[in-house]
């Protein structure tokens, strides 16, 4: 199949750099251009060894004009920009790989579905865990009956906070889409850790084959009292099929306030974790999607640190994207599938505000 | 000039490990004798928990409050090694023949209070009958806790638990970073496969961790130790909290306790 001419826009999302290697090395892709939303990210891109030979434009319009044969874009931007970018790309017939939160505004969300389907373009949502080998094994074990009928799932998607390197993630408007107080009398606003962590809401849907029935959530005191969005929260609830769940999507691992992520970012040894406990009638699975690893306490801080040994989900993610474009099929995580995940996350915010469980629309 | 000292006689026998204790009531009697603590009792199961059966009646036991790892986790908070605790993440998985779901909830809810130094004031729980419970709890000092309890582990498997404290400054846990299950002190790889041993109490060498905690708790009760001063009342309060968990599940509402 001919390589897919692909560009990456904005460069402001925390996952931006994870695409560089596969865009460069995957022979199914031809990385033709990048666009930077500001001078700082443009400079960071220019400093990357992967940027060699990839022109970087200041506006999407300039990029589109310079590359009329462009076929696909990766939207590496803040959440509030996605709708505008999806509309523009769909209008141009460009296939889209969007970051993991298309939008929290459900009217905007439905508008995105409409324009994408009308244009007949692929719009895949970046939920890279589906290309993680431990998740492959988990899905297979569950399908083979290793735990029997699932009764309870506990899952963590806990990380350090990206707000120092990617400031928009600590600002309500670009992250959540608007400024909404977390709860009456709470000085914090929606747009923090919950807005960054959709994966486990999605995974419990895949593992159970069921929709989310209702959620309850509470925000704990911030461990970063200086930020204006939530960083610690807990969620429980029940699937439509009766499976109960307990989720932690917090930013509970502290970080050094680096402007560019790199060695020494971690304060807590392990900067990111997706762990699951799946309990069923016939057994229990306890899984670490990112372990085991190697460990050191060398530079730059002489601090015990987990050095991850594998992070290759973006390879499979882009392989799927390419295949969907060339074979004209829907990705496994598209806007329609992902809608209930976003609805559940919105319901968590509503639960925090109301102090009561919230049903989640199917 | 110092007078000549006769050399020490050689030790007639090399140092040997003490014989492992198998009987926890006998272990309790031995400790009471050693430390000259008046009183007697037998450790008995009592509903969803444990009690010390004494001639004057049953005395409630909360053995986890005498377990070293929980004492140390509490100390991390009390000493402000961890500053400004935000969230507790606790989990306990076992099989139904070992411990009931209610017993697990009682223990884990009490551990929230013990470690964080504040009472649980509300719970929102989602339960799968008496098999599993996922609880979001609020404590009086603003700390939140997630408590996952389950008796779905098939018999024959070791119980799995985890207790993590997340604070503005620091994270404490009884589980090593990047691990999911309890570690053992000794792993013996033999022809019959792997055996594991974890011995945490030299005076009670031979007893498992749960029995060590029970014996230490019984001793604390008979000693009149401060840690055990309010266990009767605490147990009643905890039973109310456990009832609130199931009430919350049935009503799909947050329940104040």
Coordinates of C-alpha atoms in Angstrom, one line a residue:
Chain A
X1 CA 0.0 0.0 0.0
X2 CA 1.3 3.5 -0.7
X3 CA 2.6 5.4 2.3
X4 CA 0.0 7.7 3.8
X5 CA 1.1 11.4 3.5
X6 CA 0.7 12.6 7.1
X7 CA 1.2 15.8 9.0
X8 CA 1.0 16.6 12.7
X9 CA -0.7 19.8 13.8
X10 CA -0.2 22.1 16.8
X11 CA 2.5 20.2 18.7
X12 CA 1.0 21.3 22.1
X13 CA -0.3 18.0 23.4
X14 CA 1.7 15.9 25.9
X15 CA 1.7 12.9 23.5
X16 CA 3.2 14.8 20.6
X17 CA 6.7 13.4 20.8
X18 CA 5.4 9.9 21.0
X19 CA 4.4 10.1 17.4
X20 CA 7.8 11.2 16.1
X21 CA 9.5 7.9 15.9
X22 CA 6.7 6.0 14.2
X23 CA 6.0 8.8 11.8
X24 CA 9.6 8.7 10.8
X25 CA 10.2 5.0 10.7
X26 CA 6.9 3.4 9.7
X27 CA 7.2 2.7 5.9
X28 CA 3.4 2.9 5.7
X29 CA 3.6 6.6 6.6
X30 CA 5.2 9.5 4.9
X31 CA 5.7 12.3 7.4
X32 CA 5.4 15.4 5.2
X33 CA 5.0 18.3 7.6
X34 CA 4.4 19.7 11.0
X35 CA 2.6 22.8 12.3
X36 CA 3.4 24.5 15.6
X37 CA 0.9 26.6 17.5
X38 CA 3.6 28.8 19.1
X39 CA 7.3 29.7 18.9
X40 CA 8.1 27.6 22.0
X41 CA 6.8 24.3 20.7
X42 CA 8.3 25.1 17.3
X43 CA 11.7 25.5 18.9
X44 CA 11.3 22.3 20.9
X45 CA 10.4 20.5 17.7
X46 CA 13.3 21.9 15.8
X47 CA 15.6 20.6 18.5
X48 CA 14.3 17.1 18.1
X49 CA 16.5 14.7 16.0
X50 CA 13.2 13.5 14.4
X51 CA 12.4 16.9 12.9
X52 CA 15.2 16.7 10.3
X53 CA 13.6 17.0 6.9
X54 CA 10.2 17.8 8.2
X55 CA 9.1 21.4 7.5
X56 CA 7.3 23.1 10.3
X57 CA 4.7 25.8 9.6
X58 CA 3.3 28.5 11.8
X59 CA -0.3 27.9 10.6
X60 CA -2.4 25.0 9.5
X61 CA -3.4 27.0 6.4
X62 CA 0.2 27.4 5.4
X63 CA 0.8 23.7 5.8
X64 CA -2.3 22.8 3.8
X65 CA -1.3 25.2 1.0
X66 CA 2.2 23.8 0.8
X67 CA 1.0 20.2 0.8
X68 CA -2.1 19.8 -1.4
X69 CA -1.5 16.1 -1.6
X70 CA -1.7 15.6 2.2
X71 CA -3.9 12.7 3.1
X72 CA -4.0 12.6 6.9
X73 CA -3.3 14.6 10.1
X74 CA -2.5 13.9 13.7
X75 CA -4.2 16.5 15.8
X76 CA -1.7 17.1 18.7
X77 CA -3.5 20.0 20.2
X78 CA -5.4 21.1 23.3
X79 CA -8.9 19.7 23.8
X80 CA -10.8 22.9 23.0
X81 CA -9.2 23.2 19.5
X82 CA -10.2 19.8 18.3
X83 CA -13.7 20.6 17.0
X84 CA -12.4 23.5 14.8
X85 CA -9.6 21.3 13.5
X86 CA -11.8 18.3 12.8
X87 CA -14.3 20.5 10.9
X88 CA -11.4 22.0 8.8
X89 CA -9.8 18.7 8.1
X90 CA -13.0 17.0 7.2
X91 CA -13.9 19.8 4.9
X92 CA -10.6 19.2 3.1
X93 CA -11.1 15.4 3.0
X94 CA -8.2 14.7 5.4
X95 CA -8.3 11.6 7.6
X96 CA -7.8 12.4 11.3
X97 CA -6.1 10.9 14.3
X98 CA -7.4 12.9 17.2
X99 CA -6.0 13.2 20.7
X100 CA -7.9 11.2 23.3
X101 CA -10.5 13.9 24.3
X102 CA -12.3 15.2 21.2
X103 CA -14.3 17.6 23.3
X104 CA -16.3 17.6 26.5
X105 CA -19.1 19.7 24.8
X106 CA -21.5 17.1 23.6
X107 CA -23.1 19.4 21.1
X108 CA -19.7 20.0 19.6
X109 CA -19.0 16.2 19.9
X110 CA -22.1 15.4 17.8
X111 CA -21.1 18.1 15.3
X112 CA -17.8 16.4 14.9
X113 CA -19.5 13.0 14.2
X114 CA -21.7 14.7 11.7
X115 CA -18.9 16.4 9.7
X116 CA -16.7 13.4 9.7
X117 CA -19.3 11.0 8.5
X118 CA -20.6 13.4 5.9
X119 CA -17.0 13.8 4.6
X120 CA -16.5 10.0 4.7
X121 CA -13.1 10.4 6.4
X122 CA -11.5 8.2 9.0
X123 CA -11.5 9.8 12.5
X124 CA -9.6 7.6 14.9
X125 CA -9.3 8.5 18.6
X126 CA -5.9 8.0 20.3
X127 CA -6.5 5.4 22.9
X128 CA -3.2 3.7 22.5
X129 CA -3.7 1.2 25.3
X130 CA -5.5 -1.0 22.9
X131 CA -2.1 -1.5 21.2
X132 CA -0.4 -2.4 24.5
X133 CA 0.7 -6.1 24.7
X134 CA -0.5 -6.5 28.3
X135 CA -3.9 -5.3 27.3
X136 CA -3.9 -7.7 24.4
X137 CA -3.2 -10.5 26.9
X138 CA -5.9 -9.2 29.3
X139 CA -8.5 -9.1 26.7
X140 CA -7.6 -12.6 25.6
X141 CA -7.6 -14.0 29.1
X142 CA -11.0 -12.5 29.8
X143 CA -12.4 -13.8 26.5
X144 CA -11.0 -17.3 27.3
X145 CA -12.9 -17.3 30.7
X146 CA -9.9 -16.9 33.0
X147 CA -12.1 -15.1 35.5
X148 CA -15.5 -16.3 34.4
X149 CA -18.3 -13.7 34.6
X150 CA -16.7 -10.4 35.6
X151 CA -18.1 -9.0 38.8
X152 CA -15.8 -6.1 39.7
X153 CA -13.1 -4.1 38.1
X154 CA -10.6 -1.8 39.8
X155 CA -8.4 0.3 37.6
X156 CA -5.9 3.1 37.9
X157 CA -4.7 5.5 35.2
X158 CA -2.5 7.6 37.4
X159 CA 0.3 9.8 36.3
X160 CA 2.3 12.8 37.1
X161 CA 0.8 16.1 36.0
X162 CA 1.8 17.6 32.6
X163 CA 0.6 21.1 33.6
X164 CA 4.1 22.6 33.8
X165 CA 5.3 21.4 30.4
X166 CA 1.8 21.7 28.7
X167 CA 0.2 24.6 30.5
X168 CA -3.1 24.4 28.8
X169 CA -3.8 21.2 30.7
X170 CA -4.0 23.2 33.9
X171 CA -6.3 25.9 32.4
X172 CA -10.1 25.1 32.4
X173 CA -11.0 26.7 29.0
X174 CA -8.5 24.8 26.7
X175 CA -8.7 21.6 28.7
X176 CA -12.4 21.3 29.6
X177 CA -13.7 23.7 27.1
X178 CA -15.1 26.2 29.5
X179 CA -14.7 27.4 33.1
X180 CA -17.0 25.4 35.4
X181 CA -16.4 25.2 39.1
X182 CA -15.7 21.7 40.4
X183 CA -18.4 22.0 43.0
X184 CA -20.3 24.8 44.8
X185 CA -17.8 26.6 47.0
X186 CA -14.8 24.8 45.5
X187 CA -12.1 27.2 44.2
X188 CA -11.1 24.6 41.6
X189 CA -12.5 24.1 38.1
X190 CA -13.1 21.2 35.8
X191 CA -10.2 20.3 33.4
X192 CA -7.6 18.6 35.5
X193 CA -6.6 14.9 35.9
X194 CA -10.1 13.6 34.9
X195 CA -9.9 15.5 31.7
X196 CA -6.5 13.8 30.9
X197 CA -7.4 10.2 31.7
X198 CA -10.1 8.5 29.6
X199 CA -8.4 5.1 29.2
X200 CA -9.9 3.2 32.0
X201 CA -13.4 4.4 31.3
X202 CA -12.9 2.9 27.8
X203 CA -11.2 -0.3 29.0
X204 CA -14.0 -1.3 31.3
X205 CA -16.4 -1.0 28.4
X206 CA -14.2 -3.2 26.3
X207 CA -13.6 -5.8 29.0
X208 CA -17.3 -6.1 30.0
X209 CA -18.8 -5.6 26.6
X210 CA -21.3 -3.3 28.4
X211 CA -22.1 0.4 28.7
X212 CA -21.5 2.3 31.8
X213 CA -24.7 2.6 33.9
X214 CA -23.9 5.1 36.5
X215 CA -20.9 6.8 38.1
X216 CA -20.1 8.5 41.4
X217 CA -17.1 10.6 42.0
X218 CA -15.4 12.7 44.7
X219 CA -12.5 15.0 44.4
X220 CA -9.8 14.8 47.1
X221 CA -7.7 17.7 48.3
X222 CA -5.2 18.7 45.6
X223 CA -1.6 17.6 46.1
X224 CA -0.8 20.6 43.9
X225 CA -2.7 23.3 45.7
X226 CA -1.3 25.9 43.3
X227 CA -3.2 24.7 40.3
X228 CA -6.8 25.7 39.5
X229 CA -8.0 22.3 38.3
X230 CA -8.5 19.0 40.1
X231 CA -5.6 16.6 40.4
X232 CA -6.9 13.9 42.8
X233 CA -10.3 12.1 42.4
X234 CA -11.9 8.7 42.9
X235 CA -14.7 7.2 40.8
X236 CA -17.0 4.2 41.4
X237 CA -20.1 3.0 39.7
X238 CA -21.8 0.2 37.9
X239 CA -22.0 -1.0 34.4
X240 CA -25.3 -1.6 32.7
X241 CA -24.6 -5.4 33.0
X242 CA -24.2 -5.1 36.8
X243 CA -20.4 -5.2 37.0
X244 CA -19.2 -2.8 39.7
X245 CA -16.1 -0.7 39.2
X246 CA -13.6 1.5 41.1
X247 CA -11.4 3.9 39.1
X248 CA -8.6 6.2 40.0
X249 CA -7.8 8.7 37.1
X250 CA -5.6 11.0 39.3
X251 CA -2.4 12.9 38.8
X252 CA -1.2 11.3 42.0
X253 CA 2.5 11.0 41.1
X254 CA 4.4 14.2 41.7
X255 CA 6.8 15.6 39.2
X256 CA 9.6 18.2 38.9
X257 CA 8.2 21.3 37.2
X258 CA 10.1 20.8 33.9
X259 CA 9.1 22.8 30.9
X260 CA 10.3 20.1 28.6
X261 CA 9.8 16.5 29.9
X262 CA 12.9 14.5 30.2
X263 CA 15.2 12.6 32.6
X264 CA 14.6 13.8 36.1
X265 CA 10.9 14.5 35.5
X266 CA 9.8 12.0 38.2
X267 CA 9.5 12.8 41.9
X268 CA 7.6 9.5 42.6
X269 CA 9.7 6.7 41.1
X270 CA 7.0 5.5 38.6
X271 CA 5.6 8.4 36.7
X272 CA 2.7 6.6 35.1
X273 CA 0.6 3.5 35.9
X274 CA -2.3 1.7 34.4
X275 CA -3.1 -1.3 36.7
X276 CA -6.2 -3.4 36.8
X277 CA -7.8 -5.9 39.1
X278 CA -10.5 -7.9 37.4
X279 CA -12.5 -10.2 39.7
X280 CA -15.0 -12.7 38.5
X281 CA -16.8 -15.9 39.4
X282 CA -13.9 -18.1 38.4
X283 CA -10.8 -16.1 39.3
X284 CA -9.0 -12.8 39.6
X285 CA -6.6 -11.0 37.2
X286 CA -4.1 -8.5 38.6
X287 CA -2.4 -6.6 35.8
X288 CA 0.2 -4.0 35.4
X289 CA 0.1 -2.6 31.8
X290 CA 3.5 -1.0 32.2
X291 CA 5.6 -3.4 34.1
X292 CA 8.0 -4.8 35.0
X293 CA 10.8 -2.4 34.1
X294 CA 14.3 -1.5 35.0
X295 CA 15.3 0.7 37.9
X296 CA 18.1 3.1 38.7
X297 CA 19.0 5.9 41.0
X298 CA 21.5 7.7 38.9
X299 CA 21.3 11.1 37.2
X300 CA 20.1 13.7 37.2
X301 CA 18.7 13.5 40.7
X302 CA 20.2 10.4 42.3
X303 CA 16.6 9.4 42.9
X304 CA 15.2 5.8 42.6
X305 CA 13.4 5.9 39.2
X306 CA 11.5 3.4 37.1
X307 CA 12.9 3.3 33.6
X308 CA 10.1 1.9 31.4
X309 CA 11.2 -0.9 29.1
X310 CA 8.4 -0.7 26.5
X311 CA 6.3 2.1 25.2
X312 CA 5.4 1.0 21.7
X313 CA 1.7 1.5 21.5
X314 CA 1.9 4.2 19.0
X315 CA 3.3 1.8 16.4
X316 CA 0.1 -0.3 16.5
X317 CA -2.1 2.8 16.7
X318 CA -0.7 4.3 13.5
X319 CA -0.7 0.9 11.8
X320 CA -4.5 0.7 12.5
X321 CA -5.0 4.3 11.3
X322 CA -3.2 3.5 8.1
X323 CA -5.1 0.3 7.5
X324 CA -8.5 2.1 8.2
X325 CA -7.6 4.8 5.7
X326 CA -6.4 2.4 2.9
X327 CA -9.1 -0.2 3.5
X328 CA -11.9 2.3 4.1
X329 CA -13.0 0.9 7.4
X330 CA -13.9 2.4 10.8
X331 CA -11.3 2.4 13.5
X332 CA -12.0 0.4 16.7
X333 CA -12.0 3.7 18.6
X334 CA -13.9 6.2 16.6
X335 CA -16.1 9.2 17.6
X336 CA -19.2 7.1 17.9
X337 CA -17.7 4.5 20.1
X338 CA -15.9 7.0 22.2
X339 CA -19.0 9.2 22.9
X340 CA -20.1 7.2 25.9
X341 CA -16.6 7.4 27.5
X342 CA -16.7 11.2 27.3
X343 CA -20.3 11.2 28.6
X344 CA -19.1 9.1 31.6
X345 CA -16.3 11.5 32.3
X346 CA -18.8 14.4 32.1
X347 CA -21.0 12.5 34.5
X348 CA -18.1 12.2 36.9
X349 CA -17.8 16.0 37.0
X350 CA -21.5 16.3 37.5
X351 CA -21.3 13.8 40.4
X352 CA -18.6 15.7 42.1
X353 CA -20.6 18.9 41.8
X354 CA -23.9 17.3 43.0
X355 CA -22.5 14.9 45.5
X356 CA -24.7 12.2 44.0
X357 CA -24.4 9.4 41.5
X358 CA -25.2 10.2 37.9
X359 CA -26.6 8.0 35.2
X360 CA -24.6 7.9 32.0
X361 CA -26.4 8.1 28.7
X362 CA -25.9 5.1 26.4
Chain B
X1 CA 47.7 -4.5 85.9
X2 CA 44.4 -6.2 85.3
X3 CA 44.1 -9.7 86.8
X4 CA 44.1 -12.5 84.3
X5 CA 40.7 -13.5 83.0
X6 CA 39.9 -17.0 82.2
X7 CA 39.0 -17.4 78.6
X8 CA 35.3 -18.0 77.7
X9 CA 34.3 -21.6 77.4
X10 CA 33.4 -22.5 73.8
X11 CA 29.7 -22.5 73.1
X12 CA 28.6 -26.1 73.3
X13 CA 26.1 -25.8 70.5
X14 CA 26.0 -23.4 67.5
X15 CA 23.2 -20.9 67.6
X16 CA 20.0 -22.6 66.4
X17 CA 16.8 -21.1 65.2
X18 CA 14.0 -21.4 67.8
X19 CA 11.4 -24.0 67.3
X20 CA 8.5 -22.4 65.3
X21 CA 5.4 -21.8 67.3
X22 CA 2.3 -23.3 65.9
X23 CA -0.4 -22.6 68.5
X24 CA -1.3 -18.9 68.9
X25 CA -3.0 -19.3 72.2
X26 CA 0.2 -21.0 73.5
X27 CA 2.2 -18.1 72.0
X28 CA -0.1 -15.7 73.9
X29 CA 0.4 -17.5 77.2
X30 CA 4.2 -17.5 76.7
X31 CA 4.3 -13.7 76.0
X32 CA 2.0 -13.0 79.0
X33 CA 4.4 -15.1 81.2
X34 CA 7.5 -13.4 79.8
X35 CA 6.2 -9.9 80.4
X36 CA 4.4 -10.8 83.6
X37 CA 1.0 -9.6 82.3
X38 CA -1.9 -10.7 84.4
X39 CA -4.9 -12.1 82.7
X40 CA -5.8 -15.0 80.4
X41 CA -7.8 -15.5 77.3
X42 CA -8.3 -17.4 74.1
X43 CA -8.4 -15.8 70.7
X44 CA -11.8 -16.7 69.1
X45 CA -13.6 -15.8 65.9
X46 CA -16.5 -13.4 66.8
X47 CA -19.0 -12.6 64.1
X48 CA -17.1 -10.7 61.4
X49 CA -14.1 -10.3 63.5
X50 CA -12.1 -11.5 66.4
X51 CA -12.3 -11.4 70.2
X52 CA -10.3 -12.4 73.2
X53 CA -12.5 -14.7 75.2
X54 CA -11.7 -14.0 78.9
X55 CA -13.3 -15.2 82.1
X56 CA -15.0 -11.8 82.2
X57 CA -16.4 -12.0 78.7
X58 CA -15.3 -11.4 75.2
X59 CA -13.1 -8.4 74.4
X60 CA -13.0 -7.1 70.8
X61 CA -9.7 -7.4 68.9
X62 CA -8.7 -5.1 66.1
X63 CA -5.4 -7.0 65.2
X64 CA -4.4 -4.9 62.2
X65 CA -3.8 -2.1 64.6
X66 CA -0.9 -4.1 66.0
X67 CA 0.5 -5.1 62.7
X68 CA 3.9 -3.6 62.1
X69 CA 3.4 -2.4 58.5
X70 CA 0.2 -0.5 59.5
X71 CA 1.9 1.0 62.5
X72 CA 4.7 2.3 60.3
X73 CA 2.3 3.7 57.7
X74 CA 0.5 5.5 60.5
X75 CA 3.8 6.8 61.7
X76 CA 4.6 8.2 58.3
X77 CA 1.5 10.4 58.6
X78 CA 1.9 11.2 62.3
X79 CA 5.5 12.3 62.0
X80 CA 4.7 14.4 58.9
X81 CA 7.1 12.4 56.8
X82 CA 4.2 12.5 54.5
X83 CA 2.7 16.0 54.5
X84 CA -0.9 16.9 53.8
X85 CA -2.4 13.6 53.0
X86 CA -5.0 13.8 50.2
X87 CA -6.0 10.2 49.3
X88 CA -5.8 6.7 50.6
X89 CA -6.0 3.8 48.1
X90 CA -6.7 0.5 49.9
X91 CA -7.5 -2.9 48.5
X92 CA -8.1 -6.4 50.0
X93 CA -8.7 -9.5 48.0
X94 CA -9.3 -12.8 49.6
X95 CA -11.5 -15.9 49.3
X96 CA -14.8 -16.3 51.0
X97 CA -13.7 -19.2 53.2
X98 CA -10.9 -17.1 54.7
X99 CA -12.6 -13.8 55.6
X100 CA -16.1 -12.5 54.8
X101 CA -16.6 -9.3 52.8
X102 CA -18.0 -7.6 55.9
X103 CA -14.9 -8.5 57.9
X104 CA -12.7 -7.1 55.1
X105 CA -14.7 -3.9 55.0
X106 CA -14.5 -3.5 58.8
X107 CA -10.7 -3.9 58.7
X108 CA -10.1 -1.6 55.7
X109 CA -12.4 1.1 57.0
X110 CA -10.7 1.0 60.4
X111 CA -7.3 1.1 58.7
X112 CA -8.4 4.3 56.9
X113 CA -9.0 5.9 60.3
X114 CA -6.0 4.4 61.9
X115 CA -3.6 5.5 59.2
X116 CA -5.0 8.9 58.4
X117 CA -5.8 9.9 61.9
X118 CA -9.4 10.8 61.2
X119 CA -12.8 9.1 61.3
X120 CA -14.7 8.0 58.2
X121 CA -17.7 10.3 57.9
X122 CA -19.4 9.2 54.7
X123 CA -19.4 6.3 52.2
X124 CA -20.6 5.8 48.7
X125 CA -20.5 2.1 47.9
X126 CA -21.2 -0.1 44.9
X127 CA -21.5 -3.7 45.8
X128 CA -21.8 -7.0 44.1
X129 CA -23.9 -8.7 46.8
X130 CA -21.6 -10.1 49.5
X131 CA -18.8 -10.8 47.0
X132 CA -17.3 -7.4 46.3
X133 CA -17.5 -3.8 47.4
X134 CA -16.0 -0.7 45.9
X135 CA -16.2 2.2 48.4
X136 CA -15.4 5.9 48.1
X137 CA -15.1 7.3 51.6
X138 CA -14.6 10.7 53.0
X139 CA -12.8 11.3 56.3
X140 CA -13.4 14.0 58.8
X141 CA -10.1 15.8 57.9
X142 CA -11.0 16.0 54.1
X143 CA -9.0 13.0 53.1
X144 CA -10.7 10.7 50.6
X145 CA -10.3 7.0 50.4
X146 CA -11.0 4.3 47.8
X147 CA -11.5 0.9 49.4
X148 CA -11.7 -2.2 47.1
X149 CA -12.8 -5.4 48.9
X150 CA -13.5 -8.7 47.3
X151 CA -13.9 -12.4 48.3
X152 CA -13.8 -13.6 44.8
X153 CA -10.2 -14.9 45.0
X154 CA -10.4 -18.7 44.5
X155 CA -9.5 -20.8 47.5
X156 CA -5.9 -21.8 47.6
X157 CA -4.6 -18.4 46.5
X158 CA -2.7 -16.1 48.8
X159 CA -4.7 -13.0 49.8
X160 CA -3.6 -9.8 48.1
X161 CA -3.9 -6.4 49.8
X162 CA -2.4 -2.9 49.2
X163 CA -2.4 0.2 51.3
X164 CA -1.2 3.4 49.7
X165 CA -1.2 6.9 51.1
X166 CA -0.9 9.9 48.7
X167 CA 0.1 13.2 50.1
X168 CA 1.0 16.6 48.9
X169 CA 4.5 15.7 49.9
X170 CA 5.2 12.0 49.4
X171 CA 3.6 8.7 48.8
X172 CA 3.7 5.8 51.3
X173 CA 2.7 2.2 50.7
X174 CA 3.1 -1.3 52.0
X175 CA 3.8 -2.4 48.4
X176 CA 6.9 -1.8 46.5
X177 CA 6.7 0.5 43.5
X178 CA 6.1 -1.4 40.3
X179 CA 4.8 -4.5 42.1
X180 CA 1.3 -5.8 42.4
X181 CA 1.4 -8.5 45.0
X182 CA 3.0 -8.9 48.5
X183 CA 6.6 -9.8 48.5
X184 CA 8.0 -12.5 50.7
X185 CA 11.2 -12.6 52.7
X186 CA 12.4 -16.0 51.5
X187 CA 11.7 -17.8 48.2
X188 CA 12.7 -21.4 48.2
X189 CA 12.9 -23.0 44.8
X190 CA 12.9 -26.8 45.1
X191 CA 12.0 -29.8 43.2
X192 CA 8.4 -29.4 44.3
X193 CA 8.2 -25.8 43.1
X194 CA 8.4 -22.6 44.9
X195 CA 7.8 -22.1 48.6
X196 CA 7.6 -18.7 50.3
X197 CA 8.2 -17.6 53.8
X198 CA 7.6 -14.3 55.5
X199 CA 8.5 -14.1 59.2
X200 CA 8.1 -10.8 60.9
X201 CA 8.2 -11.4 64.6
X202 CA 11.1 -13.2 66.3
X203 CA 9.4 -13.7 69.6
X204 CA 6.5 -15.3 67.8
X205 CA 8.6 -17.1 65.2
X206 CA 6.5 -19.7 63.4
X207 CA 3.2 -17.9 63.5
X208 CA 1.9 -16.4 60.3
X209 CA 1.4 -12.6 59.9
X210 CA -2.3 -12.7 60.7
X211 CA -1.7 -14.8 63.9
X212 CA 1.1 -12.6 65.0
X213 CA -1.2 -9.6 64.8
X214 CA -3.9 -11.5 66.8
X215 CA -1.5 -12.5 69.5
X216 CA -0.1 -8.9 69.8
X217 CA -3.6 -7.5 69.8
X218 CA -4.7 -9.9 72.6
X219 CA -1.6 -9.0 74.6
X220 CA -2.4 -5.3 74.1
X221 CA -5.9 -5.8 75.5
X222 CA -4.6 -7.7 78.6
X223 CA -1.8 -5.1 79.1
X224 CA -4.3 -2.3 79.0
X225 CA -2.2 -0.7 76.3
X226 CA -3.5 2.7 75.0
X227 CA -3.8 1.3 71.4
X228 CA -6.5 -1.1 72.6
X229 CA -8.4 1.3 75.0
X230 CA -11.4 1.9 72.8
X231 CA -11.7 -1.3 70.7
X232 CA -15.2 -2.2 72.0
X233 CA -16.6 1.1 71.0
X234 CA -14.6 1.2 67.8
X235 CA -15.9 -2.2 66.7
X236 CA -19.5 -1.0 67.2
X237 CA -18.8 2.1 65.2
X238 CA -17.1 0.0 62.4
X239 CA -20.1 -2.3 62.3
X240 CA -22.3 0.8 61.7
X241 CA -19.9 1.9 58.9
X242 CA -20.1 -1.6 57.3
X243 CA -23.9 -1.4 57.5
X244 CA -23.7 2.0 55.8
X245 CA -21.7 0.5 53.0
X246 CA -24.6 -1.8 52.1
X247 CA -27.2 0.9 52.7
X248 CA -25.3 3.1 50.3
X249 CA -25.3 0.4 47.7
X250 CA -29.0 -0.3 48.1
X251 CA -30.0 3.3 47.9
X252 CA -27.4 4.5 45.4
X253 CA -26.6 7.4 47.7
X254 CA -23.9 8.8 49.9
X255 CA -24.4 7.8 53.5
X256 CA -23.1 9.8 56.4
X257 CA -21.7 7.7 59.2

